[in-house]
Short mmCIF file of C-alpha atoms in Angstrom, two decimals:
data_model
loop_
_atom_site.label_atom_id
_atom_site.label_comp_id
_atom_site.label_asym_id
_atom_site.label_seq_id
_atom_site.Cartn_x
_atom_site.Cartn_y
_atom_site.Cartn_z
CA UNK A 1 -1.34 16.34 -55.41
CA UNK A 2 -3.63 15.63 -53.21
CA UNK A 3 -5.63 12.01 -53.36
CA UNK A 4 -8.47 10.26 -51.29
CA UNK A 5 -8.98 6.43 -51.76
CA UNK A 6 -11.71 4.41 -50.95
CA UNK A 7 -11.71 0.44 -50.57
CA UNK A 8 -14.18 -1.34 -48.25
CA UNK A 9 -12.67 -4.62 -47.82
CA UNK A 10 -9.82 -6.90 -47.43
CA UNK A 11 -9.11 -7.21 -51.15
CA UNK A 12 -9.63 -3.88 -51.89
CA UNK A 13 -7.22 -2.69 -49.37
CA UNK A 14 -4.56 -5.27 -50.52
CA UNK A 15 -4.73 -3.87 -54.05
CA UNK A 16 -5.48 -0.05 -52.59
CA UNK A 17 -2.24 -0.39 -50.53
CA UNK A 18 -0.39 -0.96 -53.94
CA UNK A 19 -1.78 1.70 -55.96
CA UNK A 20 -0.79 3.97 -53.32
CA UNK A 21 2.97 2.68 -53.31
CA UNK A 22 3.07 3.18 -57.04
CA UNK A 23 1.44 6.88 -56.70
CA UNK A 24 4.13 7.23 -54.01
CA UNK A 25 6.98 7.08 -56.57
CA UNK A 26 5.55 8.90 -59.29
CA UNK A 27 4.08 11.91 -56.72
CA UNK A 28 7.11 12.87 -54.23
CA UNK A 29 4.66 15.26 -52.41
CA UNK A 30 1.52 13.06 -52.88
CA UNK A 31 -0.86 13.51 -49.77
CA UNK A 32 -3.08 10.61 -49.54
CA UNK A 33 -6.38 9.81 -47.44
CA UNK A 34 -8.01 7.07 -47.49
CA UNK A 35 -10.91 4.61 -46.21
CA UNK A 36 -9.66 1.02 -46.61
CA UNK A 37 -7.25 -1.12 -44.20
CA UNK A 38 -4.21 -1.20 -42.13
CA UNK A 39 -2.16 -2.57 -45.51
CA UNK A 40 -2.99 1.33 -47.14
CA UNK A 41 -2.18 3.11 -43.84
CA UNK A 42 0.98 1.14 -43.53
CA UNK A 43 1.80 2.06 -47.28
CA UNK A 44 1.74 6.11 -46.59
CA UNK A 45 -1.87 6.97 -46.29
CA UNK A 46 -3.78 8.07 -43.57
CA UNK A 47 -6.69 6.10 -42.92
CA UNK A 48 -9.78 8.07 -41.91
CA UNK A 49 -12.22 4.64 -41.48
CA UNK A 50 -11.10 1.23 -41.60
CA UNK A 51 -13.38 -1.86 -43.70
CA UNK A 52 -13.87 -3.55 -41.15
CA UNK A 53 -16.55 -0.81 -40.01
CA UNK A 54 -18.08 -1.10 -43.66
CA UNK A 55 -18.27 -4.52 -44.14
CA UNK A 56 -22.07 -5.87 -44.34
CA UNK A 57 -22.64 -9.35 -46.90
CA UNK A 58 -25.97 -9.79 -48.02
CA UNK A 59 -29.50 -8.05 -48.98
CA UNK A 60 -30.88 -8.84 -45.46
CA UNK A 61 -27.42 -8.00 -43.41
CA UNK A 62 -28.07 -4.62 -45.36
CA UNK A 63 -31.09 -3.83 -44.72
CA UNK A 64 -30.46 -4.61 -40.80
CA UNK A 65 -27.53 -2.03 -40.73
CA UNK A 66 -29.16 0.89 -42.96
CA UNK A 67 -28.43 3.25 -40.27
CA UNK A 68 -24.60 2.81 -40.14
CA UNK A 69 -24.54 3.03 -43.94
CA UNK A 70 -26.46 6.11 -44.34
CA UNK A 71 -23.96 7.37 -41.12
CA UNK A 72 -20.96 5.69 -43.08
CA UNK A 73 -22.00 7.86 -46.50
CA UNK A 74 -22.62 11.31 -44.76
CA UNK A 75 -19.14 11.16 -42.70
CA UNK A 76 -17.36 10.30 -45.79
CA UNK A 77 -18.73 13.05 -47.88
CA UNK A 78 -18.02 15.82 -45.20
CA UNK A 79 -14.72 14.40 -44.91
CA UNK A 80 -13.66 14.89 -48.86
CA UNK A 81 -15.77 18.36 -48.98
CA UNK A 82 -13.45 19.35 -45.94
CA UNK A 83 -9.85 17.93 -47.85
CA UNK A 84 -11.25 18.53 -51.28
CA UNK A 85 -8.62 16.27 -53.03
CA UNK A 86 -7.70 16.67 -56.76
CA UNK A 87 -8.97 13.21 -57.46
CA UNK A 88 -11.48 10.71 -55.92
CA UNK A 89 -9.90 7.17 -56.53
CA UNK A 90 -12.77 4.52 -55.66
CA UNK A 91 -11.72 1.28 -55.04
CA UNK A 92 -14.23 -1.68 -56.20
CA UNK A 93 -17.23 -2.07 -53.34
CA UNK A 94 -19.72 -0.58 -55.40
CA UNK A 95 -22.63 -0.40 -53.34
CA UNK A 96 -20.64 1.99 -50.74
CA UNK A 97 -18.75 3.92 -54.01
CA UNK A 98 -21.19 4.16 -56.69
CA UNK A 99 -22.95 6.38 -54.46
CA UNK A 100 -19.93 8.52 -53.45
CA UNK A 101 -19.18 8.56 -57.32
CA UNK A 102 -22.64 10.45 -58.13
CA UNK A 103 -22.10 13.29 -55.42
CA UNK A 104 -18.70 13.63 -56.24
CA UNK A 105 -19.55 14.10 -59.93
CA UNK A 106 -22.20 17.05 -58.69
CA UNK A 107 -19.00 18.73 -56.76
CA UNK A 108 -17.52 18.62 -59.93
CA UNK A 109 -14.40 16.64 -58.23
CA UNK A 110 -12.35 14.01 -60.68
CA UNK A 111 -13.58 10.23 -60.47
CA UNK A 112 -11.17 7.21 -61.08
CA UNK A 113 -12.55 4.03 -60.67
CA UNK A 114 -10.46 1.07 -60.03
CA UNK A 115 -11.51 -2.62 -60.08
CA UNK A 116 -15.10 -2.52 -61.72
CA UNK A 117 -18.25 -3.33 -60.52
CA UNK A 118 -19.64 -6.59 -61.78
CA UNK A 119 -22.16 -4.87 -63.90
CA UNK A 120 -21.93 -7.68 -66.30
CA UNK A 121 -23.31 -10.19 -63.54
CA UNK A 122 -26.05 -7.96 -62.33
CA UNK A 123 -27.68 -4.52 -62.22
CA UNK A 124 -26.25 -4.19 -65.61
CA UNK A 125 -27.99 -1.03 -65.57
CA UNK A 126 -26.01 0.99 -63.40
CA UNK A 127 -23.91 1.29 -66.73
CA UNK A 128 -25.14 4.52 -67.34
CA UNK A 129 -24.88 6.13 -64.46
CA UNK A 130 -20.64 4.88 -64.19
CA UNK A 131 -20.59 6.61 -67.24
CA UNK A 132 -21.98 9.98 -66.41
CA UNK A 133 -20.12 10.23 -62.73
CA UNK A 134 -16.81 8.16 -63.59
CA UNK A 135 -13.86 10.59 -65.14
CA UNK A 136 -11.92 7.06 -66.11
CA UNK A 137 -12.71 3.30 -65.17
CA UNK A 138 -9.44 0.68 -64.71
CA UNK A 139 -10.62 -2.48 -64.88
CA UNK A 140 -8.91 -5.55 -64.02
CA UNK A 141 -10.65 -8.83 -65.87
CA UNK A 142 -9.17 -9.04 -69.54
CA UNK A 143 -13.68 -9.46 -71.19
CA UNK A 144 -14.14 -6.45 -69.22
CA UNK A 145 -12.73 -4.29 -71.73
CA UNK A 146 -14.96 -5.77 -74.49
CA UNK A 147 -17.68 -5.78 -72.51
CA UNK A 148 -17.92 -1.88 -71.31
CA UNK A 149 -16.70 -1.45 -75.41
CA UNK A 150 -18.99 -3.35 -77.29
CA UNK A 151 -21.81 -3.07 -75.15
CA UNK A 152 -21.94 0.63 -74.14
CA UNK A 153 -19.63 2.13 -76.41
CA UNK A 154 -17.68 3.30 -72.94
CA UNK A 155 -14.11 3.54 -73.50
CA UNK A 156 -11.99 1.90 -70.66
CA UNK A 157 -8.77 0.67 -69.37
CA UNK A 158 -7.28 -3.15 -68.81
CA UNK A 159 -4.16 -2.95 -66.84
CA UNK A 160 -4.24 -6.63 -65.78
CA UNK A 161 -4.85 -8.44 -62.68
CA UNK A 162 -2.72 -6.52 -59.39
CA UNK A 163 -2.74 -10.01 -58.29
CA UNK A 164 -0.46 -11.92 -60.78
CA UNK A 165 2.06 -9.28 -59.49
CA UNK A 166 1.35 -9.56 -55.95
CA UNK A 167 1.62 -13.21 -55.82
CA UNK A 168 4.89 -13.33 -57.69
CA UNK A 169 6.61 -10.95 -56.00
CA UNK A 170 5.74 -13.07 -52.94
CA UNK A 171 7.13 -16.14 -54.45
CA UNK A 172 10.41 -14.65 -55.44
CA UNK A 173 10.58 -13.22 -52.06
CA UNK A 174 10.28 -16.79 -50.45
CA UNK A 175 12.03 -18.56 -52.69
CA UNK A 176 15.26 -16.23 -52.10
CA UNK A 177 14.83 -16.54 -48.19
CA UNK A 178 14.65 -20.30 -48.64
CA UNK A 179 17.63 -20.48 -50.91
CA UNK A 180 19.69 -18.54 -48.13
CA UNK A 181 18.22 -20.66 -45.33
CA UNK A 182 19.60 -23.92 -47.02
CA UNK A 183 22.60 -22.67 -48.62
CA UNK A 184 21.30 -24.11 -52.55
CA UNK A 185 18.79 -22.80 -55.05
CA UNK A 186 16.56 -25.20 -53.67
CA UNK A 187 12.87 -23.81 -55.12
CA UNK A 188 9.56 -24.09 -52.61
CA UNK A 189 8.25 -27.13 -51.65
CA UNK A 190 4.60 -27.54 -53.20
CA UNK A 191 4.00 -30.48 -51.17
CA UNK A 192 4.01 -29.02 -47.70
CA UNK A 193 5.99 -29.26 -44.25
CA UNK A 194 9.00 -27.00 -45.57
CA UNK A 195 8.27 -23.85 -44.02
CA UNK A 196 5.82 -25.41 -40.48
CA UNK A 197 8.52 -23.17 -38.37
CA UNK A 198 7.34 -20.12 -39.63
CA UNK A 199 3.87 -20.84 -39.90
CA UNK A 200 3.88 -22.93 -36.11
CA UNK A 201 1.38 -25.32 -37.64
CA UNK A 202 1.16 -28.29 -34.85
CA UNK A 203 2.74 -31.24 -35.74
CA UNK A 204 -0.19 -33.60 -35.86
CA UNK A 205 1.37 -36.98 -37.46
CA UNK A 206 -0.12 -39.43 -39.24
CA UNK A 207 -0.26 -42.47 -37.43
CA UNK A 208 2.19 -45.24 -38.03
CA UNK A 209 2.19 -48.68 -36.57
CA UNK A 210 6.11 -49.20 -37.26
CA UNK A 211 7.87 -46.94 -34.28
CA UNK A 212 11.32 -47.26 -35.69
CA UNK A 213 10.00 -45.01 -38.70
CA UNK A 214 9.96 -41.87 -38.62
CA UNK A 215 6.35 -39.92 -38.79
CA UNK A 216 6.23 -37.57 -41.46
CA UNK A 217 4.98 -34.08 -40.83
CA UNK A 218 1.30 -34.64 -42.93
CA UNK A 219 0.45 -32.54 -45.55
CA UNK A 220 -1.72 -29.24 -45.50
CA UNK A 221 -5.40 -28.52 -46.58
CA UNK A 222 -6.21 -24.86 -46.39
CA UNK A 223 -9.45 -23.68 -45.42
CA UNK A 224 -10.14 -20.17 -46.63
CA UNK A 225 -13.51 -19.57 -44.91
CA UNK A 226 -13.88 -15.29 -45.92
CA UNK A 227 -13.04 -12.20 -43.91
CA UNK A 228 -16.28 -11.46 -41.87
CA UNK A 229 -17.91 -13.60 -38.98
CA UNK A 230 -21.15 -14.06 -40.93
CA UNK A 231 -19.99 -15.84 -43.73
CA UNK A 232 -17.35 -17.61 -41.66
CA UNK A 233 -20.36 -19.22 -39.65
CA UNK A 234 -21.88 -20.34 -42.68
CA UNK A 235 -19.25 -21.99 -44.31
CA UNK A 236 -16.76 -22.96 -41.52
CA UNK A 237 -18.68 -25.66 -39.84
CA UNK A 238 -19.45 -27.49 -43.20
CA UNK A 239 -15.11 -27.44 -43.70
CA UNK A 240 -14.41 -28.40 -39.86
CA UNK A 241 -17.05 -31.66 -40.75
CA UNK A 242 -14.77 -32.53 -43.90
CA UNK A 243 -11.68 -32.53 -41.74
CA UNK A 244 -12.75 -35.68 -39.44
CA UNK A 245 -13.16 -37.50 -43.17
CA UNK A 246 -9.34 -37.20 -43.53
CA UNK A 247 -7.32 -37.77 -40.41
CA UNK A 248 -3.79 -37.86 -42.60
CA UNK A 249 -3.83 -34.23 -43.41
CA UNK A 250 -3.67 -30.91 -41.28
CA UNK A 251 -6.50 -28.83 -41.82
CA UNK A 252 -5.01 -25.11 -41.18
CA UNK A 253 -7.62 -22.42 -41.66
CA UNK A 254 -6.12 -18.80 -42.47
CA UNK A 255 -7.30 -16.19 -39.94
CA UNK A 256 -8.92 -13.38 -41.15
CA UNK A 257 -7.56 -9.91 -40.14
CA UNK A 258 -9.10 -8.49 -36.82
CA UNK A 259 -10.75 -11.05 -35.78
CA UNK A 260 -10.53 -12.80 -32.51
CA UNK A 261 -8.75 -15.28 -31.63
CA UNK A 262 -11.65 -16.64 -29.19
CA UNK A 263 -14.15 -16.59 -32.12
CA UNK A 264 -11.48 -19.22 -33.69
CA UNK A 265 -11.02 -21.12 -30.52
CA UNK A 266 -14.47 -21.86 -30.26
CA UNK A 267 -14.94 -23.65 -33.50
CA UNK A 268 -11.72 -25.42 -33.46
CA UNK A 269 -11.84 -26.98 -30.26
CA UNK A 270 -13.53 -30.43 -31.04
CA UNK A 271 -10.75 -31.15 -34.07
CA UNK A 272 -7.94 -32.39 -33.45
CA UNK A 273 -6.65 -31.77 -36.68
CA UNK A 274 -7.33 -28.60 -37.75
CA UNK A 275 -5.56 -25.10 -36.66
CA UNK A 276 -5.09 -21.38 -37.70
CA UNK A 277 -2.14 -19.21 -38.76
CA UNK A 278 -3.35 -15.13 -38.44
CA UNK A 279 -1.78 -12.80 -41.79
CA UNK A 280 -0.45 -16.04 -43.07
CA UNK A 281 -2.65 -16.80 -45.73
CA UNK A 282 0.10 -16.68 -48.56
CA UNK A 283 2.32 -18.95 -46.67
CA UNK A 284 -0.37 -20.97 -45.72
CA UNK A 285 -1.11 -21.40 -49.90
CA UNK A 286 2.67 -22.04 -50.51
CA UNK A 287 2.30 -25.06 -48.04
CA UNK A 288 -1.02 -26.47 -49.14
CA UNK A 289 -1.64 -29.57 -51.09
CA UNK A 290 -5.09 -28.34 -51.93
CA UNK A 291 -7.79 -25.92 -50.94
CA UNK A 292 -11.50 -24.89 -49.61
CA UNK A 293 -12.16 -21.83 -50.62
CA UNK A 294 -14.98 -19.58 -49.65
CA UNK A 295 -16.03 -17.50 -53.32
CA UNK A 296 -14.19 -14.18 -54.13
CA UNK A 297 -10.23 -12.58 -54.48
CA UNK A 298 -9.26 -15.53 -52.37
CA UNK A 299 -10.44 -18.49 -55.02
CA UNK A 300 -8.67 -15.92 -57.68
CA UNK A 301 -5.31 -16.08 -54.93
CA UNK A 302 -5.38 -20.15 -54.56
CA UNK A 303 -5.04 -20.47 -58.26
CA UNK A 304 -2.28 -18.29 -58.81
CA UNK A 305 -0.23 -20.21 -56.14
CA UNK A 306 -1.35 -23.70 -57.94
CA UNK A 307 -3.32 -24.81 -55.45
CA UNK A 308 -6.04 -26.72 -56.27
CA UNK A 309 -9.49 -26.08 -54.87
CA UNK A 310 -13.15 -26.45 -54.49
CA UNK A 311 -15.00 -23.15 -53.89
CA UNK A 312 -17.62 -23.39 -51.35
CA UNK A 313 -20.62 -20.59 -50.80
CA UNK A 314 -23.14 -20.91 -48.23
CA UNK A 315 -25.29 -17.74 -47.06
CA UNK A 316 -28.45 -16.21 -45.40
CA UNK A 317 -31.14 -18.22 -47.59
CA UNK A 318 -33.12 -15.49 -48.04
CA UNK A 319 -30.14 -12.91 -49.48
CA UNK A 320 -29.01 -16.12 -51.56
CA UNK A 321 -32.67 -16.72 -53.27
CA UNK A 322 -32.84 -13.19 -53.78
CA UNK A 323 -29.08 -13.26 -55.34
CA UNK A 324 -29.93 -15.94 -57.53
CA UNK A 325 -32.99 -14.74 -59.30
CA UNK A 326 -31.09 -11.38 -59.82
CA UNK A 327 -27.26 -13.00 -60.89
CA UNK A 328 -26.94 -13.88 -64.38
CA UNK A 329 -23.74 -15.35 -64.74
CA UNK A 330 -22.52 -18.91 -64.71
CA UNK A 331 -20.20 -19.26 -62.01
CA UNK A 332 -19.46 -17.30 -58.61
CA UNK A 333 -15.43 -17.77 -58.87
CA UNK A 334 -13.15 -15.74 -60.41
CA UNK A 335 -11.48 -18.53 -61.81
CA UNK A 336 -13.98 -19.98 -63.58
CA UNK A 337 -15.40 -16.71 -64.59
CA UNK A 338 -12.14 -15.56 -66.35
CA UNK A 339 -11.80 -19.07 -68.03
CA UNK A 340 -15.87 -18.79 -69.39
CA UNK A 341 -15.88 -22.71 -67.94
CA UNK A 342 -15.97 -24.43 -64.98
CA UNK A 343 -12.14 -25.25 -63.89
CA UNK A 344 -12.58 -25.48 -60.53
CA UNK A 345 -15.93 -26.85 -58.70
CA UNK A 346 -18.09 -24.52 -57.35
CA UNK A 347 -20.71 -26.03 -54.53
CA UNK A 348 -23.13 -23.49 -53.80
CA UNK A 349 -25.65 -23.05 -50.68
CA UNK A 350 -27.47 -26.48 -50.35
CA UNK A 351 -24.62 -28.23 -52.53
CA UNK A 352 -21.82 -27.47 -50.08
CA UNK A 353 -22.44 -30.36 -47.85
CA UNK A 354 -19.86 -32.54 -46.12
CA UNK A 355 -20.59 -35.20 -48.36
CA UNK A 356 -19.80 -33.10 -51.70
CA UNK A 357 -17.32 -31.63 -50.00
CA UNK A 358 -15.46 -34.47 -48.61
CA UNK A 359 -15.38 -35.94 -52.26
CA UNK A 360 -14.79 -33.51 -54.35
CA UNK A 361 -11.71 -32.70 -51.77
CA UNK A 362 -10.83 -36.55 -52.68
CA UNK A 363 -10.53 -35.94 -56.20
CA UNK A 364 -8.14 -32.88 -55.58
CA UNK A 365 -5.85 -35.09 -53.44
CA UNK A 366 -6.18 -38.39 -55.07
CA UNK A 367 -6.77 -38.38 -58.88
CA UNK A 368 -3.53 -37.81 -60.93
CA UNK A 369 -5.59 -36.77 -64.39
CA UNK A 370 -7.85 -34.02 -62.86
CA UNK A 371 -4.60 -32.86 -60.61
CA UNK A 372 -2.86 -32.46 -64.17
CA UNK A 373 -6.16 -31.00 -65.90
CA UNK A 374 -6.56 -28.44 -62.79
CA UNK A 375 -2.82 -27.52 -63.64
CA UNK A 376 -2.82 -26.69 -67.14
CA UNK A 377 -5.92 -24.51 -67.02
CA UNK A 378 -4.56 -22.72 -63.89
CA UNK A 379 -1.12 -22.33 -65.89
CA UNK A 380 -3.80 -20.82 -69.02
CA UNK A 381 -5.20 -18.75 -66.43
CA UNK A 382 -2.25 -16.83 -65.47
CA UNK A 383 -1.15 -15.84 -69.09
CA UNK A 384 -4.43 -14.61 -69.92
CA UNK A 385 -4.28 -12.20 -66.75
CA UNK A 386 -0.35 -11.23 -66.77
CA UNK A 387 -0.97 -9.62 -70.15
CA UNK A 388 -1.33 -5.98 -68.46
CA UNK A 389 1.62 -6.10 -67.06
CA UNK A 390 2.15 -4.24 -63.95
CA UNK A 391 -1.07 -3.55 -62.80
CA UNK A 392 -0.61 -1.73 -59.85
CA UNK A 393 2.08 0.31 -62.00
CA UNK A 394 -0.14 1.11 -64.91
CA UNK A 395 -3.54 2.16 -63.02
CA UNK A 396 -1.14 4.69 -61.02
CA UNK A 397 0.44 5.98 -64.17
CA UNK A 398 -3.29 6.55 -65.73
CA UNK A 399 -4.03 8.34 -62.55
CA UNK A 400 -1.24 10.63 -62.37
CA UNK A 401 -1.23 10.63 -66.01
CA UNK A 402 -5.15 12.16 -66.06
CA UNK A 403 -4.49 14.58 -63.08
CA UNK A 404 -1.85 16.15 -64.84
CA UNK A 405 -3.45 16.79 -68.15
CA UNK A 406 -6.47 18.07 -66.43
CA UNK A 407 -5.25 19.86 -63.86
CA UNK A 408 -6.10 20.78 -60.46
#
């Protein structure tokens, strides 16, 4: 069978990468194409554009790069007329697929789409459309279900969060490598400095007055800043300000993929504390005593490694006062979004300040009930999201399962 995939960001190409390694052992002969990353090329796809060509945040960044979207759109649609696959697998990024989804729909070619948009935060009425151009819609939240049910009588699938999966399966990994490394089923070290070899995190002690003590390597904070250079300017700055404010922990910010080093350098330079690790960001979490964490898959990724965090937006203030007169939800984390209440704190445009930020962080580090509070809920948390299952397993099994009933 023949497939085409389309993902238009980081997380998308994380969980696009999966599906196609599931698809891959149900579908011997499967020939995949796909927009997305280098993790879906790597996992047997060939990759026709990668996201980091697509990637634009924000009403105004939008508008100011209509051309290459309108150029994106056209090159993509020539490219699936020209390979005419038996099914169009779209990949969350709605604003990019949703339009795909409606021509594909008029060339009468099969729709899957995987990860929903959040119709239930905004544009709610886009609803209608999905269900006209959209063959069968996987979604990944456990309300969604209800939601698309009780609301518009649309019919779709949970098969759990590809996450929970992904982040286990990491664990395990580690945890085996560390058992052979020491010889003893000795389990990962939440509290940091175990694995600073393989991350080459500086060794920036914390000062002691008493030389014939040791220094001990000081604990992590991770700084999860996003994946493009525009929101990294907004909200790296604020995070590189918090560091000064606690001199007995290193600061390690995770690299996003493709990105320069130089672009790091620059804004690292004046801290002394404070480094990077590049496509380390899940040993970086293993490590980390606690977390900033820019919104999105990422906040969703810190909890499921038990990390806790403070998620920090800042953006262009005229896309986030247009945003917040259109967004009707309660939170902007995933987290706190799954959970219907605040479990982790959210400081948002004007509110992620040093000052917040800096004590908020405190809290995190420092205050045994809301460290045990923060762990119970994120323990909650995974339960209610490792119900599906496999999730990766079961959205490639509704795939093949649809293509084969249908036929080509």
């Amino acid at each position: 069978m023949k497939y085409y995939i389309i993902a238009g960001e980081a997380s998308g190409d994380l969980h696009g990468s999966n599906l196609i390694k599931e698809l891959h052992l149900l579908d011997a002969a499967a020939d995949i194409r796909c927009w997305g990353g280098d993790k879906m090329e790597a996992a047997g796809s060939t990759l026709v554009m990668h996201y980091r060509q697509l990637a634009f945040m924000g009403f105004v960044e939008v508008i100011k790069n209509l051309r290459t979207i309108f150029k994106n759109l056209a090159f993509c649609k020539k490219d699936i007329t020209e390979n005419r696959p038996d099914v169009l697998i779209l990949v969350d990024y709605p604003g990019f697929n949703l339009r795909i989804a409606r021509w594909a729909r008029q060339q009468g070619l099969k729709v899957v789409y995987y990860i929903s948009p959040q119709v239930w935060a905004w544009k709610e009425n886009r609803v209608k459309m999905m269900k006209q151009c959209i063959d069968k819609m996987l979604v990944i939240l456990p309300f969604e279900k209800d939601y698309y049910q009780n609301k518009w009588n649309w019919a779709v699938e949970y098969v759990g969060h590809p996450l929970v999966q992904v982040v286990e399966e990491f664990k395990t990994i580690k945890n085996e490598k560390l058992r052979i490394k020491n010889g003893e089923a000795e389990s990962l070290n939440e509290e940091g400095g175990m694995m600073n070899d393989e991350l080459r995190i500086p060794n920036t002690p914390i000062p002691n007055t008493q030389s014939s003590i040791p220094n001990p390597q000081p604990p992590i904070i991770a700084l999860l800043p996003g994946s493009r250079k525009q929101e990294i300017l907004k909200k790296l700055p604020v995070m590189l300000e918090v560091s000064q404010r606690f001199p007995g922990y290193n600061f390690v910010v995770a690299k996003a993929p493709g990105l320069e080093e130089s672009f790091y350098d620059a804004l690292l330079k004046p801290f002394s504390n404070v480094s990077y690790v590049s496509d380390k960001t899940y040993e970086l979490l293993l490590q980390s005593r606690a977390a900033l964490v820019t919104s999105g898959t990422a906040t969703l990724e810190t909890a499921l490694f038990n990390v806790p965090e403070v998620i920090c937006y800042k953006g262009n203030a005229i896309s986030y006062q247009i945003a917040k007169r259109l967004i009707s939800i309660k939170y902007i984390g995933l987290v706190n979004l799954i959970m219907d209440r605040e479990v982790v704190k959210e400081l948002i445009q004007d509110d992620m300040n040093a000052d917040k930020l800096s004590y908020e962080l405190g809290l995190l580090l420092n205050d045994p009930a809301k460290q045990q509070q923060i762990a119970e809920d994120y323990a909650a948390l995974r339960n209610m999201l490792g119900k599906g299952g496999n999730a990766s397993a079961r959205a490639a099994a509704l795939v093949w399962e649809m293509v084969n009933r249908d036929g080509r």
